[in-house]
Amino acid sequence: MQYNVAKLLEGPIGMSSSYNIEEIYTEASRFTDQVTGSVHMVRTHQGVLVYAVLDIQTTLTCGRCLGEFVWPSTLDIEEEFFPMVDLHTGCQSPPITDDEVDQRIDTDHVLDLTEILRQYAIADMPMKPLCTANCVGLCRVCGSNLNQGECNCSDTEVDPRRGALADLLKSQKG
Ligand SMILES: [Zn+2]
Ligand SMILES: [Zn+2]
């Protein structure tokens, strides 16, 4: 998700350009599966202001049943990016602070949205993802996914410790 913004940086303050995004990620290190939406960039006094409204789809693992499910969400991004090199003078721009490190436009005038998008996507994800609000999770005895139907132990509610005690009593009696 990289954009060459040399033209924008050469232009006057207020100059803008827009892009459509439609990307599907398949690599193992992906933070989301799919991104679609639009990006709007405006030349500011110091750099480029990026507005983006992006629909993302991310595969998450349910905290109760451990099943995978698709989490759709919309990210509303607004971030200013700063060039490392002044396009007019060729001089190095003043050093930027640590929290602006992901909003750098590199020396080839490439603005990379990937890291910002990753941060917004992670901040948007639920702390405890659930496949559905009423997910019933896994059976504590046999581990079956109870969303897919009841297991054999679910109606008897066997506590494994009590089961062992019952066996012990039985063997003493026997
Ligand atoms: Zn679940
Ligand atoms: Zn069970």
PDB file of N, CA and C in Angstrom, residues 54-108:
ATOM      1  N   LEU A  54     -11.722   2.718   5.136  1.00  0.00           N
ATOM      2  CA  LEU A  54     -11.383   1.398   4.599  1.00  0.00           C
ATOM      3  C   LEU A  54     -12.209   0.307   5.278  1.00  0.00           C
ATOM      4  N   ASP A  55     -12.805  -0.520   4.445  1.00  0.00           N
ATOM      5  CA  ASP A  55     -13.495  -1.707   4.973  1.00  0.00           C
ATOM      6  C   ASP A  55     -12.489  -2.843   5.001  1.00  0.00           C
ATOM      7  N   ILE A  56     -12.346  -3.451   6.169  1.00  0.00           N
ATOM      8  CA  ILE A  56     -11.407  -4.569   6.262  1.00  0.00           C
ATOM      9  C   ILE A  56     -12.139  -5.825   6.706  1.00  0.00           C
ATOM     10  N   GLN A  57     -11.566  -6.953   6.339  1.00  0.00           N
ATOM     11  CA  GLN A  57     -12.074  -8.250   6.797  1.00  0.00           C
ATOM     12  C   GLN A  57     -10.890  -9.016   7.347  1.00  0.00           C
ATOM     13  N   THR A  58     -11.031  -9.461   8.590  1.00  0.00           N
ATOM     14  CA  THR A  58      -9.920 -10.114   9.258  1.00  0.00           C
ATOM     15  C   THR A  58     -10.376 -11.442   9.838  1.00  0.00           C
ATOM     16  N   THR A  59      -9.569 -12.469   9.685  1.00  0.00           N
ATOM     17  CA  THR A  59      -9.890 -13.756  10.295  1.00  0.00           C
ATOM     18  C   THR A  59      -9.379 -13.762  11.733  1.00  0.00           C
ATOM     19  N   LEU A  60     -10.292 -13.965  12.684  1.00  0.00           N
ATOM     20  CA  LEU A  60      -9.924 -14.009  14.095  1.00  0.00           C
ATOM     21  C   LEU A  60     -10.266 -15.386  14.658  1.00  0.00           C
ATOM     22  N   THR A  61      -9.679 -15.696  15.821  1.00  0.00           N
ATOM     23  CA  THR A  61      -9.965 -16.960  16.488  1.00  0.00           C
ATOM     24  C   THR A  61     -10.869 -16.678  17.683  1.00  0.00           C
ATOM     25  N   CYS A  62     -11.991 -17.372  17.756  1.00  0.00           N
ATOM     26  CA  CYS A  62     -12.941 -17.163  18.845  1.00  0.00           C
ATOM     27  C   CYS A  62     -12.316 -17.550  20.184  1.00  0.00           C
ATOM     28  N   GLY A  63     -12.488 -16.683  21.191  1.00  0.00           N
ATOM     29  CA  GLY A  63     -11.927 -16.934  22.509  1.00  0.00           C
ATOM     30  C   GLY A  63     -12.637 -18.038  23.276  1.00  0.00           C
ATOM     31  N   ARG A  64     -13.823 -18.440  22.824  1.00  0.00           N
ATOM     32  CA  ARG A  64     -14.572 -19.478  23.538  1.00  0.00           C
ATOM     33  C   ARG A  64     -14.463 -20.838  22.865  1.00  0.00           C
ATOM     34  N   CYS A  65     -14.702 -20.878  21.538  1.00  0.00           N
ATOM     35  CA  CYS A  65     -14.728 -22.193  20.876  1.00  0.00           C
ATOM     36  C   CYS A  65     -13.480 -22.441  20.033  1.00  0.00           C
ATOM     37  N   LEU A  66     -12.580 -21.448  19.965  1.00  0.00           N
ATOM     38  CA  LEU A  66     -11.328 -21.539  19.209  1.00  0.00           C
ATOM     39  C   LEU A  66     -11.549 -21.702  17.708  1.00  0.00           C
ATOM     40  N   GLY A  67     -12.783 -21.481  17.262  1.00  0.00           N
ATOM     41  CA  GLY A  67     -13.063 -21.545  15.823  1.00  0.00           C
ATOM     42  C   GLY A  67     -12.659 -20.233  15.154  1.00  0.00           C
ATOM     43  N   GLU A  68     -12.304 -20.294  13.883  1.00  0.00           N
ATOM     44  CA  GLU A  68     -11.961 -19.086  13.144  1.00  0.00           C
ATOM     45  C   GLU A  68     -13.224 -18.464  12.569  1.00  0.00           C
ATOM     46  N   PHE A  69     -13.262 -17.141  12.555  1.00  0.00           N
ATOM     47  CA  PHE A  69     -14.402 -16.453  11.953  1.00  0.00           C
ATOM     48  C   PHE A  69     -13.915 -15.147  11.341  1.00  0.00           C
ATOM     49  N   VAL A  70     -14.706 -14.596  10.417  1.00  0.00           N
ATOM     50  CA  VAL A  70     -14.314 -13.366   9.724  1.00  0.00           C
ATOM     51  C   VAL A  70     -14.927 -12.171  10.452  1.00  0.00           C
ATOM     52  N   TRP A  71     -14.086 -11.231  10.794  1.00  0.00           N
ATOM     53  CA  TRP A  71     -14.482 -10.017  11.513  1.00  0.00           C
ATOM     54  C   TRP A  71     -14.457  -8.846  10.522  1.00  0.00           C
ATOM     55  N   PRO A  72     -15.614  -8.338  10.095  1.00  0.00           N
ATOM     56  CA  PRO A  72     -15.622  -7.189   9.196  1.00  0.00           C
ATOM     57  C   PRO A  72     -15.642  -5.896   9.992  1.00  0.00           C
ATOM     58  N   SER A  73     -14.951  -4.886   9.513  1.00  0.00           N
ATOM     59  CA  SER A  73     -14.901  -3.628  10.239  1.00  0.00           C
ATOM     60  C   SER A  73     -14.577  -2.483   9.284  1.00  0.00           C
ATOM     61  N   THR A  74     -14.859  -1.274   9.723  1.00  0.00           N
ATOM     62  CA  THR A  74     -14.530  -0.099   8.917  1.00  0.00           C
ATOM     63  C   THR A  74     -13.560   0.777   9.693  1.00  0.00           C
ATOM     64  N   LEU A  75     -12.456   1.123   9.077  1.00  0.00           N
ATOM     65  CA  LEU A  75     -11.457   1.976   9.721  1.00  0.00           C
ATOM     66  C   LEU A  75     -11.551   3.378   9.147  1.00  0.00           C
ATOM     67  N   ASP A  76     -11.554   4.347  10.042  1.00  0.00           N
ATOM     68  CA  ASP A  76     -11.600   5.744   9.656  1.00  0.00           C
ATOM     69  C   ASP A  76     -10.230   6.339   9.988  1.00  0.00           C
ATOM     70  N   ILE A  77      -9.410   6.507   8.980  1.00  0.00           N
ATOM     71  CA  ILE A  77      -8.029   6.901   9.227  1.00  0.00           C
ATOM     72  C   ILE A  77      -7.816   8.367   8.871  1.00  0.00           C
ATOM     73  N   GLU A  78      -7.121   9.065   9.754  1.00  0.00           N
ATOM     74  CA  GLU A  78      -6.728  10.449   9.461  1.00  0.00           C
ATOM     75  C   GLU A  78      -5.346  10.644  10.064  1.00  0.00           C
ATOM     76  N   GLU A  79      -4.324  10.733   9.223  1.00  0.00           N
ATOM     77  CA  GLU A  79      -2.951  10.870   9.710  1.00  0.00           C
ATOM     78  C   GLU A  79      -2.170  11.786   8.773  1.00  0.00           C
ATOM     79  N   GLU A  80      -1.283  12.575   9.365  1.00  0.00           N
ATOM     80  CA  GLU A  80      -0.427  13.412   8.530  1.00  0.00           C
ATOM     81  C   GLU A  80       0.934  12.734   8.358  1.00  0.00           C
ATOM     82  N   PHE A  81       1.426  12.723   7.147  1.00  0.00           N
ATOM     83  CA  PHE A  81       2.730  12.130   6.842  1.00  0.00           C
ATOM     84  C   PHE A  81       3.708  13.256   6.502  1.00  0.00           C
ATOM     85  N   PHE A  82       4.991  13.027   6.888  1.00  0.00           N
ATOM     86  CA  PHE A  82       5.992  14.083   6.699  1.00  0.00           C
ATOM     87  C   PHE A  82       7.158  13.591   5.843  1.00  0.00           C
ATOM     88  N   PRO A  83       7.592  14.397   4.875  1.00  0.00           N
ATOM     89  CA  PRO A  83       8.714  13.971   4.029  1.00  0.00           C
ATOM     90  C   PRO A  83      10.046  14.023   4.773  1.00  0.00           C
ATOM     91  N   MET A  84      10.921  13.049   4.468  1.00  0.00           N
ATOM     92  CA  MET A  84      12.255  13.045   5.066  1.00  0.00           C
ATOM     93  C   MET A  84      13.157  14.047   4.373  1.00  0.00           C
ATOM     94  N   VAL A  85      12.816  14.354   3.119  1.00  0.00           N
ATOM     95  CA  VAL A  85      13.643  15.272   2.341  1.00  0.00           C
ATOM     96  C   VAL A  85      12.750  16.369   1.766  1.00  0.00           C
ATOM     97  N   ASP A  86      13.202  17.588   1.861  1.00  0.00           N
ATOM     98  CA  ASP A  86      12.451  18.693   1.265  1.00  0.00           C
ATOM     99  C   ASP A  86      12.609  18.643  -0.257  1.00  0.00           C
ATOM    100  N   LEU A  87      11.486  18.535  -0.959  1.00  0.00           N
ATOM    101  CA  LEU A  87      11.518  18.335  -2.406  1.00  0.00           C
ATOM    102  C   LEU A  87      12.108  19.537  -3.135  1.00  0.00           C
ATOM    103  N   HIS A  88      11.924  20.722  -2.591  1.00  0.00           N
ATOM    104  CA  HIS A  88      12.384  21.925  -3.275  1.00  0.00           C
ATOM    105  C   HIS A  88      13.870  22.168  -3.053  1.00  0.00           C
ATOM    106  N   THR A  89      14.330  21.966  -1.828  1.00  0.00           N
ATOM    107  CA  THR A  89      15.728  22.282  -1.513  1.00  0.00           C
ATOM    108  C   THR A  89      16.619  21.037  -1.547  1.00  0.00           C
ATOM    109  N   GLY A  90      16.024  19.820  -1.454  1.00  0.00           N
ATOM    110  CA  GLY A  90      16.816  18.598  -1.387  1.00  0.00           C
ATOM    111  C   GLY A  90      17.441  18.393  -0.017  1.00  0.00           C
ATOM    112  N   CYS A  91      17.125  19.283   0.919  1.00  0.00           N
ATOM    113  CA  CYS A  91      17.706  19.180   2.257  1.00  0.00           C
ATOM    114  C   CYS A  91      16.948  18.166   3.104  1.00  0.00           C
ATOM    115  N   GLN A  92      17.692  17.567   4.024  1.00  0.00           N
ATOM    116  CA  GLN A  92      17.082  16.668   4.986  1.00  0.00           C
ATOM    117  C   GLN A  92      16.127  17.477   5.861  1.00  0.00           C
ATOM    118  N   SER A  93      14.911  16.974   6.039  1.00  0.00           N
ATOM    119  CA  SER A  93      13.968  17.658   6.913  1.00  0.00           C
ATOM    120  C   SER A  93      14.402  17.473   8.359  1.00  0.00           C
ATOM    121  N   PRO A  94      13.941  18.356   9.252  1.00  0.00           N
ATOM    122  CA  PRO A  94      14.289  18.176  10.666  1.00  0.00           C
ATOM    123  C   PRO A  94      13.838  16.801  11.154  1.00  0.00           C
ATOM    124  N   PRO A  95      14.636  16.188  12.057  1.00  0.00           N
ATOM    125  CA  PRO A  95      14.289  14.838  12.508  1.00  0.00           C
ATOM    126  C   PRO A  95      12.896  14.796  13.132  1.00  0.00           C
ATOM    127  N   ILE A  96      12.203  13.704  12.877  1.00  0.00           N
ATOM    128  CA  ILE A  96      10.852  13.583  13.415  1.00  0.00           C
ATOM    129  C   ILE A  96      10.893  12.787  14.711  1.00  0.00           C
ATOM    130  N   THR A  97       9.856  12.927  15.506  1.00  0.00           N
ATOM    131  CA  THR A  97       9.825  12.249  16.792  1.00  0.00           C
ATOM    132  C   THR A  97       9.466  10.775  16.613  1.00  0.00           C
ATOM    133  N   ASP A  98       9.723  10.001  17.659  1.00  0.00           N
ATOM    134  CA  ASP A  98       9.523   8.548  17.593  1.00  0.00           C
ATOM    135  C   ASP A  98       8.098   8.150  17.222  1.00  0.00           C
ATOM    136  N   ASP A  99       7.126   8.905  17.754  1.00  0.00           N
ATOM    137  CA  ASP A  99       5.753   8.492  17.468  1.00  0.00           C
ATOM    138  C   ASP A  99       5.308   8.914  16.070  1.00  0.00           C
ATOM    139  N   GLU A 100       6.169   9.591  15.343  1.00  0.00           N
ATOM    140  CA  GLU A 100       5.837   9.921  13.956  1.00  0.00           C
ATOM    141  C   GLU A 100       6.585   9.031  12.970  1.00  0.00           C
ATOM    142  N   VAL A 101       7.307   8.046  13.500  1.00  0.00           N
ATOM    143  CA  VAL A 101       8.213   7.259  12.670  1.00  0.00           C
ATOM    144  C   VAL A 101       7.480   6.493  11.560  1.00  0.00           C
ATOM    145  N   ASP A 102       6.207   6.146  11.803  1.00  0.00           N
ATOM    146  CA  ASP A 102       5.448   5.422  10.781  1.00  0.00           C
ATOM    147  C   ASP A 102       4.767   6.359   9.800  1.00  0.00           C
ATOM    148  N   GLN A 103       4.940   7.656  10.009  1.00  0.00           N
ATOM    149  CA  GLN A 103       4.308   8.638   9.115  1.00  0.00           C
ATOM    150  C   GLN A 103       5.375   9.387   8.323  1.00  0.00           C
ATOM    151  N   ARG A 104       6.420   8.625   7.926  1.00  0.00           N
ATOM    152  CA  ARG A 104       7.487   9.232   7.155  1.00  0.00           C
ATOM    153  C   ARG A 104       7.260   8.977   5.675  1.00  0.00           C
ATOM    154  N   ILE A 105       7.526   9.970   4.877  1.00  0.00           N
ATOM    155  CA  ILE A 105       7.553   9.770   3.425  1.00  0.00           C
ATOM    156  C   ILE A 105       9.026   9.631   3.083  1.00  0.00           C
ATOM    157  N   ASP A 106       9.421   8.494   2.509  1.00  0.00           N
ATOM    158  CA  ASP A 106      10.854   8.211   2.372  1.00  0.00           C
ATOM    159  C   ASP A 106      11.529   9.076   1.311  1.00  0.00           C
ATOM    160  N   THR A 107      12.830   8.894   1.151  1.00  0.00           N
ATOM    161  CA  THR A 107      13.607   9.774   0.265  1.00  0.00           C
ATOM    162  C   THR A 107      13.212   9.617  -1.204  1.00  0.00           C
ATOM    163  N   ASP A 108      12.515   8.524  -1.555  1.00  0.00           N
ATOM    164  CA  ASP A 108      11.988   8.377  -2.917  1.00  0.00           C
ATOM    165  C   ASP A 108      10.558   8.925  -3.024  1.00  0.00           C
TER     166      ASP A 108
END
